Coordinates of C-alpha atoms in Angstrom, one line a residue:
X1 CA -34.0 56.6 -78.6
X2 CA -31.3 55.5 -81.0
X3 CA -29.4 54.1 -77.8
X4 CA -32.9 51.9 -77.2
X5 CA -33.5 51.3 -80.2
X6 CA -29.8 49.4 -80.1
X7 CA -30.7 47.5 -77.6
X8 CA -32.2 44.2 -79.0
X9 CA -33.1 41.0 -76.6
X10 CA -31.0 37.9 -77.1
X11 CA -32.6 35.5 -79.7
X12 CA -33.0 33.0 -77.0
X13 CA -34.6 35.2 -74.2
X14 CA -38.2 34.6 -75.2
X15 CA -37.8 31.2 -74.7
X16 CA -36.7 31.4 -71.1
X17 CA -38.8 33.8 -69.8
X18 CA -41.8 32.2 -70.1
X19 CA -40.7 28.9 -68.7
X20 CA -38.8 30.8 -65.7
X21 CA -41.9 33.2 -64.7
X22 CA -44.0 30.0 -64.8
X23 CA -41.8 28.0 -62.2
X24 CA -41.6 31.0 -60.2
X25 CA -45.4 32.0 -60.3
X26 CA -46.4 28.1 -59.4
X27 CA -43.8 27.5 -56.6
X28 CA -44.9 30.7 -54.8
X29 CA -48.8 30.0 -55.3
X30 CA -48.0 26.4 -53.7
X31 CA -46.4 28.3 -51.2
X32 CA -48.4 30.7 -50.5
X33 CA -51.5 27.9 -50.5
X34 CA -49.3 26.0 -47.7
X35 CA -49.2 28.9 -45.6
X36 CA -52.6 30.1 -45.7
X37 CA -53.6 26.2 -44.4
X38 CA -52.0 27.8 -41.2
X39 CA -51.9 32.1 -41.8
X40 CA -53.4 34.2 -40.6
X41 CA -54.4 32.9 -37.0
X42 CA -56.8 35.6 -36.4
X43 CA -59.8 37.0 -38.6
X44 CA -58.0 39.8 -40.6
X45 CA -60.2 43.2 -41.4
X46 CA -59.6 46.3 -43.6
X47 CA -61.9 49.2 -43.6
X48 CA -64.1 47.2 -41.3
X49 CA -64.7 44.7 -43.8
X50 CA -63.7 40.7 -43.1
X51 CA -61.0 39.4 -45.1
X52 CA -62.0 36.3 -47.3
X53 CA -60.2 33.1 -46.3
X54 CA -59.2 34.2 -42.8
X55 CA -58.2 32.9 -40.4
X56 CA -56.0 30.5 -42.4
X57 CA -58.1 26.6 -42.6
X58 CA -56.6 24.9 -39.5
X59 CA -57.1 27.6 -36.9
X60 CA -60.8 28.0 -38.3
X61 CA -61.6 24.4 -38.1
X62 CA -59.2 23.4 -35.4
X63 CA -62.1 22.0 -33.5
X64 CA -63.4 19.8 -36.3
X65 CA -59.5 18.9 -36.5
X66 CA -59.5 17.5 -33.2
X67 CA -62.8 16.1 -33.2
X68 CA -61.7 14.0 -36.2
X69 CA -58.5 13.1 -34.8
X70 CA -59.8 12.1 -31.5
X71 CA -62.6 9.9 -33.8
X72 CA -59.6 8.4 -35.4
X73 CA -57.9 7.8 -32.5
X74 CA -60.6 6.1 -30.2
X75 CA -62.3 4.3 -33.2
X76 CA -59.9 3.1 -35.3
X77 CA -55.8 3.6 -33.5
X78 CA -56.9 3.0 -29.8
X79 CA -59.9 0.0 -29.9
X80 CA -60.1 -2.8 -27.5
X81 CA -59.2 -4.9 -29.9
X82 CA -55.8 -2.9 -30.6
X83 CA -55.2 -2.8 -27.1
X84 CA -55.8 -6.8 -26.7
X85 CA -53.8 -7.9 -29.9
X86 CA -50.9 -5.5 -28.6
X87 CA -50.7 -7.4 -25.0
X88 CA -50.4 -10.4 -26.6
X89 CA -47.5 -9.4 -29.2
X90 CA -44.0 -11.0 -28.2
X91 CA -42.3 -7.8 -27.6
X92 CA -45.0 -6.7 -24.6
X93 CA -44.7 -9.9 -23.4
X94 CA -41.0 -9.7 -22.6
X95 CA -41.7 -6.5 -21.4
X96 CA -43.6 -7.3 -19.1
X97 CA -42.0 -10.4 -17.9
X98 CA -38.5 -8.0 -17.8
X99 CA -40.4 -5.9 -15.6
X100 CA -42.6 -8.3 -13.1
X101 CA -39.2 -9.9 -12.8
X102 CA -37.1 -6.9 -11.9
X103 CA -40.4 -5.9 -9.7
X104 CA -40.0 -9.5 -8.0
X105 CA -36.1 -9.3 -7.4
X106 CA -36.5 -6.0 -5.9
X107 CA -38.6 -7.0 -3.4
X108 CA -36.9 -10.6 -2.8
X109 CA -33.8 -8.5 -2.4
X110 CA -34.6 -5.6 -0.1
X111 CA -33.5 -5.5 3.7
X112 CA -37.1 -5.4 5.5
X113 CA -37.4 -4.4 9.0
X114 CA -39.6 -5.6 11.8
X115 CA -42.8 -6.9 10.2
X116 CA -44.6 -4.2 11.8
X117 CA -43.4 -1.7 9.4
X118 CA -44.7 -3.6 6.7
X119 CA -48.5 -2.6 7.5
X120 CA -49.6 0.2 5.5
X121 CA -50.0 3.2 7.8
X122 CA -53.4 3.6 7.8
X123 CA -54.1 0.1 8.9
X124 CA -51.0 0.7 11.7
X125 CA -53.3 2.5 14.1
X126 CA -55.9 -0.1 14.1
X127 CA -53.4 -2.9 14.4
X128 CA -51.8 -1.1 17.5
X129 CA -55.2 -0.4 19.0
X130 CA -56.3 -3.9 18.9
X131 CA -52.9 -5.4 19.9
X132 CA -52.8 -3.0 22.5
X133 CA -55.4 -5.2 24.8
X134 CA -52.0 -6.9 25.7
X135 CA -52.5 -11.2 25.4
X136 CA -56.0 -11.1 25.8
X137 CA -56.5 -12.2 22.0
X138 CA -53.7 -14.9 22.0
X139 CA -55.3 -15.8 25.3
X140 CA -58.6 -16.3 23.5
X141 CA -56.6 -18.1 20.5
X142 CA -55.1 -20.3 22.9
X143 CA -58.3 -21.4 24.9
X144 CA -60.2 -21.7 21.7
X145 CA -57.4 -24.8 20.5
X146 CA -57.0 -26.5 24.0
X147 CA -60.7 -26.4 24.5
X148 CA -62.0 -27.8 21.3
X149 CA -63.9 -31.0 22.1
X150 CA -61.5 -32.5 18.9
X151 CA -58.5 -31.6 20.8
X152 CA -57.9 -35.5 22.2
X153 CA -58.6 -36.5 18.3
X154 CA -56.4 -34.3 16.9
X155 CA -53.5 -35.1 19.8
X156 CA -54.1 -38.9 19.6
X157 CA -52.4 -39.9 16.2
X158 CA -49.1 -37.9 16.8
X159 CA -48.7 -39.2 20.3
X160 CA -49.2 -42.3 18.8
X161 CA -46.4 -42.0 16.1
X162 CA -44.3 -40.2 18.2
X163 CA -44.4 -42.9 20.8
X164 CA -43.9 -45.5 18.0
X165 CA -41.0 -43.6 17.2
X166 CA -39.8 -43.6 21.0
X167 CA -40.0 -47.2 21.6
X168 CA -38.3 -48.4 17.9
X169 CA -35.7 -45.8 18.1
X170 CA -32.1 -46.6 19.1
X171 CA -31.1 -45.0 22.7
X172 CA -28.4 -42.9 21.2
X173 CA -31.3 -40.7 19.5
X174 CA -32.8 -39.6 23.0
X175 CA -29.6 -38.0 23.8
X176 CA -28.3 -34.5 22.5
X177 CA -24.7 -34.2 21.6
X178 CA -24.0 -32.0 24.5
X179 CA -25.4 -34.6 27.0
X180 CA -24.0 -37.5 25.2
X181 CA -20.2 -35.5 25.5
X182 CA -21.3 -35.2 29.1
X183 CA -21.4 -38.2 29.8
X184 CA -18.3 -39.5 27.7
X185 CA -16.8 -36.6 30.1
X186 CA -17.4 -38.5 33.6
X187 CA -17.1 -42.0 32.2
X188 CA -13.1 -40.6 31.0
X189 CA -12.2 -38.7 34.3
X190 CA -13.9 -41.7 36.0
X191 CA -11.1 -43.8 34.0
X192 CA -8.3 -41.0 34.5
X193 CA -8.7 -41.1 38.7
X194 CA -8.5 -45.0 38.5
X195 CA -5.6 -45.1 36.2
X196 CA -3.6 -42.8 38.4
X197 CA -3.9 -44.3 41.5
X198 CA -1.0 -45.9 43.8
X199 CA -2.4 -49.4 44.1
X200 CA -2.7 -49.5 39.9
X201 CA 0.8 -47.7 39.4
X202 CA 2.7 -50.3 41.6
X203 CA 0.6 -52.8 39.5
X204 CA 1.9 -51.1 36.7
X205 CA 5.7 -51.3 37.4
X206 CA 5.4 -54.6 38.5
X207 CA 4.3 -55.6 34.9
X208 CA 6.4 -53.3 33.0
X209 CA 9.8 -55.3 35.3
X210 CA 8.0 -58.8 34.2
X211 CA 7.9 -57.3 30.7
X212 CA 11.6 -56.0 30.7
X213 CA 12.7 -59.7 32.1
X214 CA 11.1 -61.5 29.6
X215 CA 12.2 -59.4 26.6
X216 CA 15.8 -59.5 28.2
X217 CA 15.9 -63.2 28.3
X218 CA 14.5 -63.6 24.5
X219 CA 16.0 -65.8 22.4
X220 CA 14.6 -64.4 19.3
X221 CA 16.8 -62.2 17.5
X222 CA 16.1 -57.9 17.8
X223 CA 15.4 -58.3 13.9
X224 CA 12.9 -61.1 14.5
X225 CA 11.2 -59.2 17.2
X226 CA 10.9 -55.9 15.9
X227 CA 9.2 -55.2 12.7
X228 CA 10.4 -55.1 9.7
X229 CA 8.8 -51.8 8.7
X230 CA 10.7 -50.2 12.0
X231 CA 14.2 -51.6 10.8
X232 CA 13.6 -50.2 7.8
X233 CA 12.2 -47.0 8.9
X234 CA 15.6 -46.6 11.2
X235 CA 17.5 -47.0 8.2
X236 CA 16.2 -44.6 6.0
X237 CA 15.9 -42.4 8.9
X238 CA 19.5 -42.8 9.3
X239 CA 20.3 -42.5 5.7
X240 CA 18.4 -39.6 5.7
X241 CA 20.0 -38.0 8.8
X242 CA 23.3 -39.0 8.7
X243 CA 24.6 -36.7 5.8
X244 CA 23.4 -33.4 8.1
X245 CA 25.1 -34.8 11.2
X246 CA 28.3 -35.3 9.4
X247 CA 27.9 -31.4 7.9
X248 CA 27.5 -30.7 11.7
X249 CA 30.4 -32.7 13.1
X250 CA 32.5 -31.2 10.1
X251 CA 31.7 -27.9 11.4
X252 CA 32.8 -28.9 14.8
X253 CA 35.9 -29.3 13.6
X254 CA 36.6 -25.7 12.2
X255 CA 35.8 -24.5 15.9
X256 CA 39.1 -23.1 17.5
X257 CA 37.8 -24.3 21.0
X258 CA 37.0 -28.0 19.9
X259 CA 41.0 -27.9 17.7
X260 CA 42.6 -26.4 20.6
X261 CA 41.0 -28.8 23.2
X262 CA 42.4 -32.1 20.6
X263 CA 45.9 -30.6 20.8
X264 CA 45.9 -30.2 24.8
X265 CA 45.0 -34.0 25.2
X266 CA 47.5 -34.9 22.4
X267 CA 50.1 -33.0 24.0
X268 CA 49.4 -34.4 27.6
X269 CA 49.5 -38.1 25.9
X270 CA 52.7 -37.5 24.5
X271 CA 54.1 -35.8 27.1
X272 CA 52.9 -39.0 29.8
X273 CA 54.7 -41.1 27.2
X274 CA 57.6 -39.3 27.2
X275 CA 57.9 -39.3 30.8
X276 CA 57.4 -42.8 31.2
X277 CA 60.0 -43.8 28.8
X278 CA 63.7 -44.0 30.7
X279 CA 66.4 -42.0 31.3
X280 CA 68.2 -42.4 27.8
X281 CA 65.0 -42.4 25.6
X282 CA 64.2 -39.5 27.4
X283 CA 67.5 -37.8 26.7
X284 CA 67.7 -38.9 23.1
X285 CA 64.1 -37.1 22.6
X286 CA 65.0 -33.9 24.5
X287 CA 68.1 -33.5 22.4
X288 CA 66.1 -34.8 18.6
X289 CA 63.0 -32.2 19.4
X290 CA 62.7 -29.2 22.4
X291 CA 59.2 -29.2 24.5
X292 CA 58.4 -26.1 22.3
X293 CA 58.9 -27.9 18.7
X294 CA 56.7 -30.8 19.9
X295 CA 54.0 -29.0 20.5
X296 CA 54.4 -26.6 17.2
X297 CA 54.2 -30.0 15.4
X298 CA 51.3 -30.9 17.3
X299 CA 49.4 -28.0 16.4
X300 CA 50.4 -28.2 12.2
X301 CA 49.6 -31.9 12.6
X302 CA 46.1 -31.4 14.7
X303 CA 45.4 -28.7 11.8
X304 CA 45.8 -30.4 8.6
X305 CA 44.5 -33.5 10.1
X306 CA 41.0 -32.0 11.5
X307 CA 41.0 -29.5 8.0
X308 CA 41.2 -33.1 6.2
X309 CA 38.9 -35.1 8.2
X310 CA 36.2 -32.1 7.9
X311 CA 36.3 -31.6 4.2
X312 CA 36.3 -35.5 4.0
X313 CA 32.6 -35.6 6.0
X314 CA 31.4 -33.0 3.6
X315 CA 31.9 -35.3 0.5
X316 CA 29.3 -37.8 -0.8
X317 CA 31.4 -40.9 -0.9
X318 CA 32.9 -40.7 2.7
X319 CA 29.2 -40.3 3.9
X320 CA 28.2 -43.3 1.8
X321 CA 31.4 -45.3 3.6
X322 CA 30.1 -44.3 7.0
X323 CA 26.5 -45.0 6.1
X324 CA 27.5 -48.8 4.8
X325 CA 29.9 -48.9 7.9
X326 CA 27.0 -48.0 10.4
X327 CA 24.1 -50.6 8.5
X328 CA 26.8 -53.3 8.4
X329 CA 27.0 -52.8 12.5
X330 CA 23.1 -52.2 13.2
X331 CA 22.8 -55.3 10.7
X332 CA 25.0 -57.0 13.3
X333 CA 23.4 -55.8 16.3
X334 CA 19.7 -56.6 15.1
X335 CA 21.0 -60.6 14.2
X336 CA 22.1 -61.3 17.8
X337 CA 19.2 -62.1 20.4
X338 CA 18.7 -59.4 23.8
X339 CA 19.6 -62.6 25.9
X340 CA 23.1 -62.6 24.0
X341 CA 23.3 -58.7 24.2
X342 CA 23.0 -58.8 28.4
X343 CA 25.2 -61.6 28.4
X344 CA 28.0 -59.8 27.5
X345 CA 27.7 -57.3 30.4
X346 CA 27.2 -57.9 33.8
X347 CA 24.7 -58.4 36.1
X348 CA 24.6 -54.6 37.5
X349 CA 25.0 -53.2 34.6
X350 CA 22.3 -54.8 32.9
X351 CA 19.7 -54.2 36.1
X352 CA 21.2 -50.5 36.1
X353 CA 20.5 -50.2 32.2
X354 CA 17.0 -51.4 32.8
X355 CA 15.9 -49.2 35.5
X356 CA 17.5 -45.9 34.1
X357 CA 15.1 -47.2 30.6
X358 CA 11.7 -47.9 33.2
X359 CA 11.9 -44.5 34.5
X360 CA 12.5 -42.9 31.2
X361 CA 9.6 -44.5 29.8
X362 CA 7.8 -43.9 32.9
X363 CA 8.8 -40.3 32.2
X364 CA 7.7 -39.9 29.0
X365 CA 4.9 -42.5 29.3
X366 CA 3.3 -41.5 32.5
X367 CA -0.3 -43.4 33.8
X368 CA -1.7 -40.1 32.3
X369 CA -1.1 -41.1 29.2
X370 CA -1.8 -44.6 29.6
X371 CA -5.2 -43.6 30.7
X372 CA -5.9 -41.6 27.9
X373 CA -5.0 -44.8 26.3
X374 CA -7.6 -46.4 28.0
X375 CA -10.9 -44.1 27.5
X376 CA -11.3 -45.3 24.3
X377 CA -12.0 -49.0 26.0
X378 CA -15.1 -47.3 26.7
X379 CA -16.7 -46.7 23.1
X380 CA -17.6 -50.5 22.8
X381 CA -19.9 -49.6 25.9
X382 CA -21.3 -46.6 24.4
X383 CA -21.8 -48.6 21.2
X384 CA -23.8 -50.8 22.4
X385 CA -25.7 -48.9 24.7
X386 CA -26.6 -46.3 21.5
X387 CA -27.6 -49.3 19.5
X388 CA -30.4 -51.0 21.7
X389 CA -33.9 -49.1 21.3
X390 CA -36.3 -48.6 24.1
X391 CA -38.3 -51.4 23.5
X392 CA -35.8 -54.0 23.6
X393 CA -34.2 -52.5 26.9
X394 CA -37.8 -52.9 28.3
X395 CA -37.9 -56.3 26.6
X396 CA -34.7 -57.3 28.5
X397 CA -36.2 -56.1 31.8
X398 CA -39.4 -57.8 31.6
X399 CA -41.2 -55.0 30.8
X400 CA -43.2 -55.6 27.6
X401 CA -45.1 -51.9 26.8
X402 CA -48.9 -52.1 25.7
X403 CA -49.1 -49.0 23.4
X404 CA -52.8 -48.4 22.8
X405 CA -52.6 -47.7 26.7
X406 CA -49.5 -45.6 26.5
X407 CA -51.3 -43.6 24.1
X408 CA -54.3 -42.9 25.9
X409 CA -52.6 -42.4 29.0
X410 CA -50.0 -39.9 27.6
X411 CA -53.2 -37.8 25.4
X412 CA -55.2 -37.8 28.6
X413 CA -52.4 -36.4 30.4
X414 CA -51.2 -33.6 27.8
X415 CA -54.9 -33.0 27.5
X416 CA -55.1 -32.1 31.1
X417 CA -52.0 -30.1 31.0
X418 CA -52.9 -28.0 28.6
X419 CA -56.6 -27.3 29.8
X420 CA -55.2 -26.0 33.1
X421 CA -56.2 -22.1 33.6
X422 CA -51.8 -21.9 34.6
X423 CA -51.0 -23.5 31.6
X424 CA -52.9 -21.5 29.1
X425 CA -51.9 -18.6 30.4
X426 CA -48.8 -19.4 30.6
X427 CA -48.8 -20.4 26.8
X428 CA -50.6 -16.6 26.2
X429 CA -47.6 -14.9 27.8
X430 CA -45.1 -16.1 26.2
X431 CA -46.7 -16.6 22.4
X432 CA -47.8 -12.9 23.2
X433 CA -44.0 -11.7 24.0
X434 CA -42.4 -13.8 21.4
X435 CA -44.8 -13.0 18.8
X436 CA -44.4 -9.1 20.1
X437 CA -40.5 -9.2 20.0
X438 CA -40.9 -10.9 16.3
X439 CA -43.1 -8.2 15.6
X440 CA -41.7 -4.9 16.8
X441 CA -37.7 -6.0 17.3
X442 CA -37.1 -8.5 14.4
X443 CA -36.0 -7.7 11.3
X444 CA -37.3 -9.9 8.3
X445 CA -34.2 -8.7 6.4
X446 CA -34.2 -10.3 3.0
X447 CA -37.3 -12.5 2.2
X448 CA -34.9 -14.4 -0.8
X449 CA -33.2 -16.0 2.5
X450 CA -36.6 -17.8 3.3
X451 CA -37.5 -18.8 -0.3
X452 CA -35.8 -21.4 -2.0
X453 CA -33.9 -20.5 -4.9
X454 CA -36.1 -23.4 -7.0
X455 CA -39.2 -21.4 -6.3
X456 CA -38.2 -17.7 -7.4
X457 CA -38.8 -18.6 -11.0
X458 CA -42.2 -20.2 -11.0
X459 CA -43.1 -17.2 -8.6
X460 CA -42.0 -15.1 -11.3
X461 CA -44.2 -16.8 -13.9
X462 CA -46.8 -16.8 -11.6
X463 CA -46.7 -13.1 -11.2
X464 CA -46.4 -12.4 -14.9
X465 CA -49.2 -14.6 -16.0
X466 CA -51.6 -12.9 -13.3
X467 CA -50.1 -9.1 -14.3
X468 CA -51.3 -10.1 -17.9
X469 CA -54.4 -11.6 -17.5
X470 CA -55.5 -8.4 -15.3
X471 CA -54.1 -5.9 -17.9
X472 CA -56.2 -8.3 -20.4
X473 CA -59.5 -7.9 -18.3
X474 CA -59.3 -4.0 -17.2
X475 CA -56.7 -2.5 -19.6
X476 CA -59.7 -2.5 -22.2
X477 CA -62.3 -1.4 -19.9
X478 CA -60.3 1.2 -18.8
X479 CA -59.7 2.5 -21.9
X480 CA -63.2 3.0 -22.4
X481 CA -63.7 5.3 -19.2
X482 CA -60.8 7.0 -20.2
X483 CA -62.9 8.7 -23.2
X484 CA -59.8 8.5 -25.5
X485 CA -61.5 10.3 -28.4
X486 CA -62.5 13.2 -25.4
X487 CA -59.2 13.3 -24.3
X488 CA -57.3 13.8 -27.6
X489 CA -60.4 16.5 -28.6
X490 CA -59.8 18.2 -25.2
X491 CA -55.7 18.2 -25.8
X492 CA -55.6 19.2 -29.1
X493 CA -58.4 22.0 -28.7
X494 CA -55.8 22.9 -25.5
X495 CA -52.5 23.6 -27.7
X496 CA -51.5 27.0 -29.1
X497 CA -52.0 26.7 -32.8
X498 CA -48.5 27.5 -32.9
X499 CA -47.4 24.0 -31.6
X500 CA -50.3 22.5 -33.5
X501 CA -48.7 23.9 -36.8
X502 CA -45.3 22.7 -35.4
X503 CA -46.9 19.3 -35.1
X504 CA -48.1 18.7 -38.8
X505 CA -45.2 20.9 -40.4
X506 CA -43.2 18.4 -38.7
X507 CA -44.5 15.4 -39.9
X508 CA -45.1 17.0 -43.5
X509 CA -42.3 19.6 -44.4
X510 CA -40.3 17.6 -46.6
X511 CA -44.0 16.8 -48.4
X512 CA -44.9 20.3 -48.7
X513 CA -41.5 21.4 -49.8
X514 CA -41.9 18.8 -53.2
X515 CA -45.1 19.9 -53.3
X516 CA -43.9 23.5 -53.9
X517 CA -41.3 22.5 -56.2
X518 CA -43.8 20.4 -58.5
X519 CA -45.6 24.0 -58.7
X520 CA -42.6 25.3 -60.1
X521 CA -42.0 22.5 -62.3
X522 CA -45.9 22.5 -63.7
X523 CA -45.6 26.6 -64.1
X524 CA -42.4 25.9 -66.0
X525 CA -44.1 23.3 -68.4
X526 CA -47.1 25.8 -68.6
X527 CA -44.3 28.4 -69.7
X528 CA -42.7 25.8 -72.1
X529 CA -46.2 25.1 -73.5
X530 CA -46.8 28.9 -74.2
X531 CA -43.5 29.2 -76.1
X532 CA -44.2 26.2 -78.3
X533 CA -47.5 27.7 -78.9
X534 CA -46.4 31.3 -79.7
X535 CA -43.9 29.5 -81.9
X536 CA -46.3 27.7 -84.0
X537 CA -48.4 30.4 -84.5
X538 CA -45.5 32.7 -85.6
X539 CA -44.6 30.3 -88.2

């Protein structure tokens, strides 16, 4: 007793204990409120006797929950009007113009087979069954058209145009290219067996001699008879070539064949000299220099000489020289006249130098070429011929065409043709196979091949625009069979309460956790009240 009795409470403590009991005591009955909106899910007994307050409220009214949610829904979240102001918001709107297009490019782009796989398979067996008749029904097609009393009506104004067309187009568009290369073909070998012929190749020398005579008895000057762009094509030709040839030559004379072949003919000219000097000379040079010394001295001299000359080619202003040297003499050579050049040889020489040039040219030149030469010679023909329509060529024949006639003539004819019981069925069997082949063996492959690229986006458009008027008209009316308000009744009733208490504890935990901590805070002002109430009083 005297150790309780020592005991006595902190000044302070009965002004915390009030306040603290109080924020305890309210958070907990919040709690403990929350908790029974959800707890117990079952009707509770003890001693037989029902508990008060169970099951917790939202299992015990879960179907007026539902009923009012699915009011709330269908009336006021889901309405026709919602539904119809929603289409017409910018964001559904480019999503649905995202996805008709994407729809649209899928099917653009997609490697289709045969057509016939594109009919749904219930309509497939009646398809086949009917086709199966074979051409009876494209017979029947076809007979229908050719036998329609407009048929002469209908075939009248073409035949007309088109024979307009006929006579007032130019002769070259009757004609394929493959017939008009034809016949370019056997006009050119017609030209080619002509132009190699005997009697035309004697012809032919006998011209080119009359040719050769005159130019050889030309007074003219070579530079006043060949042009001036070839003279001055030779020369740069020359000046161009001429470095690479003296490189070559230079070469040349590095090679130990072409150096020992210069000293062998520079020994035999010496030696020829000495023999036909005379006794004495002969003597004073075999006593001066031996056989042997001669031809050593040869050899140094042949060496330094052709090492000189070479490296002399090789250098820019020798080649320059040589190049001035050579223009100066073709300069000279192109101022006299080919009278003066065959002048100055003789006779044989000159007839000799001619023929050896005929039968070169006639080598490289042969009547083969000459006659390719020649089919050209030909186009004016063609020309002319392409150029002149129908109607003038009958014109120029005396035939002046009455086209009214024409026209009746050719309808009456094509009429007749095409009412014949051979042609018709002709015309069944082969639309029949053709349309069969297309049908069965053809792929379509991609149908963006067939479409031009200008019409994909209107297509687009056009797609989108009817997508959204449909979902306009039935989207709204659908909604209404659907029984929204039913449907969310029917769900929610469906759900465990378990996922039902999931649902709103999601949406309002963070609510119900302030809501529990207000508790506490209005238990600790009740507290806080108490304690300046108690503290009046005592005073």
């Amino acid at each position: 007793m005297d150790f309780l009795s020592s005991l006595t409470p902190p000044a302070w403590l009965p002004f915390v204990v009030p306040p603290l009991f109080g924020a305890v005591i309210g958070y907990f009955t919040n709690y403990l409120a929350i908790r029974m909106l959800f707890r117990p899910l079952n009707k509770k007994y003890i001693l037989g006797l029902p508990l008060p307050l169970t099951p917790g409220i939202i299992p015990a009214r879960r179907r007026e929950l539902a009923r009012r949610i699915g009011e709330m829904v269908g009336d006021h979240l889901l309405t026709r009007a919602v539904i119809l102001e929603r289409l017409q918001s910018p964001a559904v709107d480019d999503a649905l113009y995202r996805w008709v297009a994407g729809r649209w490019k899928a099917v653009v782009d997609a490697d289709c087979g045969p057509p016939l796989e594109l009919i749904p398979d219930d309509l497939r067996a009646a398809w086949q069954a009917w086709w199966g008749r074979g051409w009876r029904p494209v017979y029947q097609f076809v007979n229908w058209v050719v036998e329609h009393p407009e048929l002469k009506s209908f075939l009248r104004i073409p035949v007309s145009q088109l024979l307009g067309r006929l006579l007032e187009s130019e002769l070259k568009s009757f004609l394929t290219p493959s017939q008009k290369e034809s016949l370019r073909q056997k006009l050119h070998i017609i030209i080619e067996h002509a132009a190699t012929s005997p009697t035309l190749k004697k012809r032919f020398e006998k011209e080119l001699d009359e040719l050769g005579r005159k130019l050889l008895s030309a007074e003219k000057s070579l530079g006043e008879i060949l042009p001036v762009d070839l003279q001055s094509a030779l020369l740069n030709e020359l000046h161009r070539e001429l470095p690479t040839l003296l490189v070559r030559f230079s070469r040349l004379l590095y090679d130990p064949e072409i150096r020992s072949r210069l000293k062998t003919k520079l020994y035999q000219g010496i030696s020829v000299y000495i023999e036909n000097m005379g006794f004495w000379r002969r003597l004073i040079t075999s006593l001066a220099m031996s056989d042997d010394e001669i031809k050593l001295k040869i050899d140094q001299l042949v060496d330094d000489i052709a090492g000189d000359l070479a490296a002399s080619l090789q250098q820019p202003e020798w080649q320059a020289k040589i190049f001035d040297l050579l223009a100066e003499r073709l300069a000279a050579l192109l101022a006299m006249s080919p009278a003066m050049i065959s002048g100055r040889l003789s006779f044989t020489r000159v007839e000799r130098g001619w023929i050896f040039f005929r039968r070169k040219l006639l080598a490289h030149f042969p009547l083969s070429y000459w006659s390719q030469k020649l089919k050209p010679a030909a186009e004016p023909l063609w020309d002319y011929l392409e150029q002149q329509t129908s109607a003038g060529i009958l014109e120029k024949l005396g035939l002046t065409p009455n086209r009214d006639v024409l026209t009746e003539r050719l309808v009456d004819r094509i009429s007749q043709l095409l009412r014949s019981r051979r042609v018709k069925r002709r015309l069944a069997a082969v639309i029949s196979r053709r349309l069969n082949d297309w049908l069965h063996k053809q792929p379509l492959g991609r149908l963006s091949h067939y479409l031009p690229g200008s019409v994909h986006e209107p297509l687009t458009t056009f797609f989108y625009q009817l997508t959204r008027r449909c979902l306009a008209e039935e989207l709204p009316q659908l909604s209404e069979r659907f029984a929204v308000k039913k449907v969310v009744e029917e769900r929610i009733n469906t759900l465990p309460v378990e996922k039902v208490e999931d649902l709103l504890l999601g949406i309002m935990r963070e609510h119900f956790t302030y809501i529990n901590l207000f508790g506490a805070l209005v238990g600790a002002l009740i507290g806080v009240g108490q304690v300046l109430l108690f503290y009046v009083s005592a005073r």
